[in-house]
């Protein structure tokens, strides 16, 4: 039997790159906020036992209203946002009492996930320290500095990493303890575990699992969601 799987959904970003005067997680696609599309998948999933969303102080009230409006009964606790993404996740981890649980972290800004993707990530944890999902980049990736190309990276060795990311609670919480006081910005959770020498494996992600970052992403996500809804 698998341990309890708790989904942590950080939604406390400011969305500077999004341009609109709104946190992108609350931007509506087809009449529903971006984060609700993801939260509803976890609510319906038989693989997820609890959901902990992370809201910033300014969004806390409307966040709570939405949990109620969309009957997200798996939400028992809400974590306050942190200055950086890693602190938002840490605030959620601090609310978990069951140390034998598994945590699945998913960006609220990625509304196009499905049960198969969740399962693929969970199934790969095994004896590894963590799982990320990812896809091969479609573009050629070059390392640059000040607009000058330093080198071209071999695409064979590059993965464009997404969420969900899965860890045993204990592994992630130990890794977070080790970075306490360090001034490094970690842009995903696996990087925190890698920093303490953990082994991370890659599950097959999806090109549809886009992160809403700029307004064009919302247009693309809308067409993917429409297609899923029409099925
Ligand atoms: O900024 P970025 O697109 O990498 O954010 C990924 C996810 O992390 C978003 O869902 C965002 O709301 C969340 N986040 C957070 N707290 C922060 C920064 C980002 O919960 N301080």
Coordinates of C-alpha atoms and ligand atoms in Angstrom, one line a residue:
X1 CA 0.0 0.0 0.0
X2 CA 1.3 3.5 -0.9
X3 CA 1.7 6.1 1.8
X4 CA -0.6 9.1 1.9
X5 CA 0.2 11.5 -1.0
X6 CA -0.2 15.1 -0.1
X7 CA -0.3 17.6 -3.0
X8 CA 1.3 21.0 -2.3
X9 CA 0.2 23.6 -4.7
X10 CA 2.2 26.9 -4.5
X11 CA 0.1 29.8 -5.8
X12 CA 1.8 32.7 -4.0
X13 CA 3.8 34.2 -6.8
X14 CA 3.5 37.8 -7.9
X15 CA 3.3 37.0 -11.7
X16 CA 5.6 39.9 -12.8
X17 CA 6.2 38.3 -16.2
X18 CA 2.5 37.9 -16.7
X19 CA 1.9 41.6 -17.3
X20 CA -1.7 41.6 -16.1
X21 CA -2.3 43.3 -12.7
X22 CA -3.3 39.9 -11.3
X23 CA -1.5 36.8 -9.8
X24 CA -1.5 34.5 -12.8
X25 CA -2.7 31.6 -10.7
X26 CA -6.0 33.5 -10.3
X27 CA -6.3 34.5 -14.0
X28 CA -9.5 33.0 -15.4
X29 CA -9.4 30.5 -18.3
X30 CA -12.8 29.4 -19.6
X31 CA -14.5 31.1 -16.6
X32 CA -12.3 29.3 -14.0
X33 CA -9.2 30.5 -12.3
X34 CA -6.0 28.8 -13.5
X35 CA -5.3 27.2 -10.0
X36 CA -8.8 25.7 -9.8
X37 CA -8.2 23.7 -13.0
X38 CA -5.2 22.0 -11.3
X39 CA -6.8 21.8 -7.8
X40 CA -9.9 20.0 -9.3
X41 CA -7.7 17.4 -10.8
X42 CA -6.2 16.6 -7.4
X43 CA -9.6 16.7 -5.8
X44 CA -10.9 14.0 -8.2
X45 CA -7.7 11.9 -8.2
X46 CA -7.8 8.7 -6.2
X47 CA -4.0 9.0 -5.8
X48 CA -4.1 12.2 -3.7
X49 CA -5.3 12.2 -0.1
X50 CA -4.9 15.8 0.8
X51 CA -4.2 19.2 -0.9
X52 CA -2.3 22.1 0.7
X53 CA -2.5 25.2 -1.4
X54 CA -0.1 28.1 -0.7
X55 CA -1.6 31.6 -0.9
X56 CA 0.0 35.0 -0.4
X57 CA -1.6 37.3 2.2
X58 CA -3.2 39.5 -0.5
X59 CA -4.9 36.4 -2.1
X60 CA -5.7 34.5 1.1
X61 CA -9.3 35.7 1.3
X62 CA -10.3 35.0 -2.3
X63 CA -8.3 31.8 -2.2
X64 CA -10.5 30.6 0.8
X65 CA -13.6 31.7 -1.0
X66 CA -12.6 29.6 -4.1
X67 CA -11.9 26.5 -2.0
X68 CA -15.4 26.8 -0.7
X69 CA -17.0 27.6 -4.0
X70 CA -15.5 24.7 -5.9
X71 CA -16.0 22.2 -2.9
X72 CA -12.4 21.3 -2.6
X73 CA -12.9 19.1 0.4
X74 CA -9.4 17.6 0.3
X75 CA -8.1 21.1 1.4
X76 CA -7.8 21.0 5.2
X77 CA -4.9 23.4 5.6
X78 CA -3.6 26.4 3.6
X79 CA 0.0 27.6 3.9
X80 CA 1.0 31.3 3.8
X81 CA 3.3 32.3 0.8
X82 CA 7.0 33.0 1.2
X83 CA 9.2 35.6 -0.4
X84 CA 10.6 33.0 -2.9
X85 CA 9.0 29.9 -4.2
X86 CA 11.1 27.6 -2.0
X87 CA 9.8 29.4 1.1
X88 CA 6.2 28.9 0.0
X89 CA 6.8 25.2 -0.3
X90 CA 8.6 25.1 3.0
X91 CA 5.7 26.8 4.7
X92 CA 3.4 24.0 3.3
X93 CA 5.9 21.3 4.4
X94 CA 5.8 22.7 7.9
X95 CA 2.0 22.0 8.1
X96 CA 2.5 18.3 7.5
X97 CA 2.4 16.1 10.6
X98 CA 2.6 12.7 9.0
X99 CA 6.3 12.2 8.4
X100 CA 5.8 9.0 6.4
X101 CA 3.7 10.8 3.7
X102 CA 4.8 11.4 0.2
X103 CA 4.5 15.0 -1.2
X104 CA 3.7 15.8 -4.7
X105 CA 4.4 19.5 -5.5
X106 CA 2.6 21.1 -8.4
X107 CA 2.7 24.7 -9.6
X108 CA -0.7 26.4 -9.4
X109 CA 0.2 28.0 -12.7
X110 CA 0.1 24.7 -14.6
X111 CA -3.6 24.0 -15.3
X112 CA -3.2 21.2 -17.8
X113 CA -2.4 18.0 -15.9
X114 CA -4.1 14.7 -15.8
X115 CA -4.3 11.5 -13.7
X116 CA -1.8 9.7 -15.9
X117 CA 0.9 12.3 -15.4
X118 CA 0.3 12.2 -11.6
X119 CA 0.6 8.4 -11.7
X120 CA 3.8 8.4 -13.8
X121 CA 5.5 10.7 -11.3
X122 CA 4.4 8.7 -8.2
X123 CA 5.3 5.3 -9.8
X124 CA 8.9 6.4 -10.4
X125 CA 9.7 7.4 -6.8
X126 CA 10.8 3.9 -5.7
X127 CA 14.2 4.1 -4.0
X128 CA 15.0 7.4 -5.6
X129 CA 15.2 10.7 -3.6
X130 CA 12.8 12.5 -6.0
X131 CA 11.0 12.5 -9.3
X132 CA 10.6 15.4 -11.7
X133 CA 8.6 15.3 -14.9
X134 CA 10.1 16.8 -18.0
X135 CA 10.2 16.9 -21.8
X136 CA 13.1 17.3 -24.3
X137 CA 13.4 21.0 -25.3
X138 CA 12.2 21.7 -28.8
X139 CA 14.6 24.6 -29.2
X140 CA 18.4 24.6 -29.3
X141 CA 19.6 25.9 -25.9
X142 CA 22.7 28.1 -25.7
X143 CA 24.4 29.5 -22.7
X144 CA 24.7 33.2 -23.1
X145 CA 26.0 36.2 -21.1
X146 CA 25.1 39.8 -21.9
X147 CA 23.7 38.8 -25.3
X148 CA 26.9 36.9 -26.3
X149 CA 26.8 33.1 -26.9
X150 CA 29.2 31.2 -24.7
X151 CA 28.4 27.7 -25.9
X152 CA 25.7 25.5 -27.3
X153 CA 24.4 22.9 -25.0
X154 CA 23.9 19.3 -26.3
X155 CA 20.1 18.9 -26.5
X156 CA 20.6 15.2 -25.8
X157 CA 21.5 16.0 -22.3
X158 CA 18.9 18.7 -21.6
X159 CA 15.4 18.3 -20.1
X160 CA 12.9 21.0 -19.7
X161 CA 11.6 20.3 -16.2
X162 CA 8.0 20.7 -15.1
X163 CA 5.9 19.8 -12.1
X164 CA 4.5 17.6 -10.5
X165 CA 7.6 16.7 -8.6
X166 CA 7.4 13.9 -6.0
X167 CA 9.5 13.3 -2.8
X168 CA 9.2 11.4 0.4
X169 CA 8.3 14.1 3.1
X170 CA 11.4 13.1 5.1
X171 CA 13.8 13.5 2.2
X172 CA 12.5 16.9 1.2
X173 CA 12.2 18.2 4.7
X174 CA 15.8 17.1 5.5
X175 CA 17.0 18.8 2.3
X176 CA 15.3 22.0 3.3
X177 CA 16.9 21.9 6.8
X178 CA 20.3 21.7 5.1
X179 CA 19.8 24.9 3.1
X180 CA 18.6 26.9 6.0
X181 CA 20.3 30.3 6.0
X182 CA 21.8 29.8 2.5
X183 CA 21.1 32.6 0.1
X184 CA 20.6 30.4 -3.0
X185 CA 17.4 30.8 -5.0
X186 CA 16.0 27.4 -6.0
X187 CA 13.6 27.5 -8.9
X188 CA 12.3 24.0 -8.3
X189 CA 12.1 21.7 -5.4
X190 CA 14.2 18.9 -6.9
X191 CA 17.1 21.5 -6.9
X192 CA 16.9 21.6 -3.1
X193 CA 17.3 17.8 -2.9
X194 CA 20.1 17.8 -5.5
X195 CA 21.9 20.4 -3.4
X196 CA 22.1 17.9 -0.6
X197 CA 23.4 15.1 -3.0
X198 CA 20.0 13.4 -3.6
X199 CA 19.3 11.4 -6.7
X200 CA 16.4 12.6 -8.9
X201 CA 14.9 10.8 -11.8
X202 CA 12.9 12.1 -14.7
X203 CA 9.4 10.9 -15.5
X204 CA 7.8 11.6 -18.9
X205 CA 6.2 15.0 -18.8
X206 CA 3.8 16.6 -21.3
X207 CA 4.2 19.4 -23.8
X208 CA 0.6 20.4 -22.8
X209 CA 1.6 20.8 -19.2
X210 CA 2.6 24.4 -19.8
X211 CA 3.3 26.9 -17.0
X212 CA 1.3 30.1 -17.4
X213 CA 4.1 32.7 -17.4
X214 CA 3.1 35.3 -20.1
X215 CA -0.3 36.1 -21.6
X216 CA 0.3 33.9 -24.7
X217 CA 0.5 30.9 -22.4
X218 CA -3.0 31.5 -21.3
X219 CA -4.3 31.4 -24.9
X220 CA -2.5 28.1 -25.5
X221 CA -3.6 26.5 -22.2
X222 CA -7.2 27.5 -23.0
X223 CA -7.2 25.5 -26.2
X224 CA -5.7 22.4 -24.4
X225 CA -8.3 22.7 -21.7
X226 CA -11.1 23.1 -24.2
X227 CA -10.0 19.9 -25.9
X228 CA -9.9 18.0 -22.6
X229 CA -13.4 19.3 -21.7
X230 CA -14.8 18.3 -25.1
X231 CA -13.6 14.7 -24.7
Ligands
LIG1 O1 7.4 32.2 -10.7 P1 7.2 30.8 -11.2 O2 6.4 30.8 -12.4 O3 8.4 30.0 -11.2 O4 6.2 30.2 -10.1 C1 5.8 28.8 -10.1 C2 4.7 28.6 -9.1 O5 5.2 28.9 -7.8 C3 3.5 29.5 -9.3 O6 2.3 28.7 -9.2 C4 3.6 30.6 -8.3 O7 2.3 31.1 -7.8 C5 4.3 29.8 -7.1 N1 5.1 30.7 -6.3 C6 4.8 30.8 -4.9 N2 5.6 31.6 -4.1 C7 6.5 32.4 -4.6 C8 6.8 32.4 -6.0 C9 6.1 31.5 -6.8 O8 4.0 30.1 -4.4 N3 7.2 33.3 -3.7

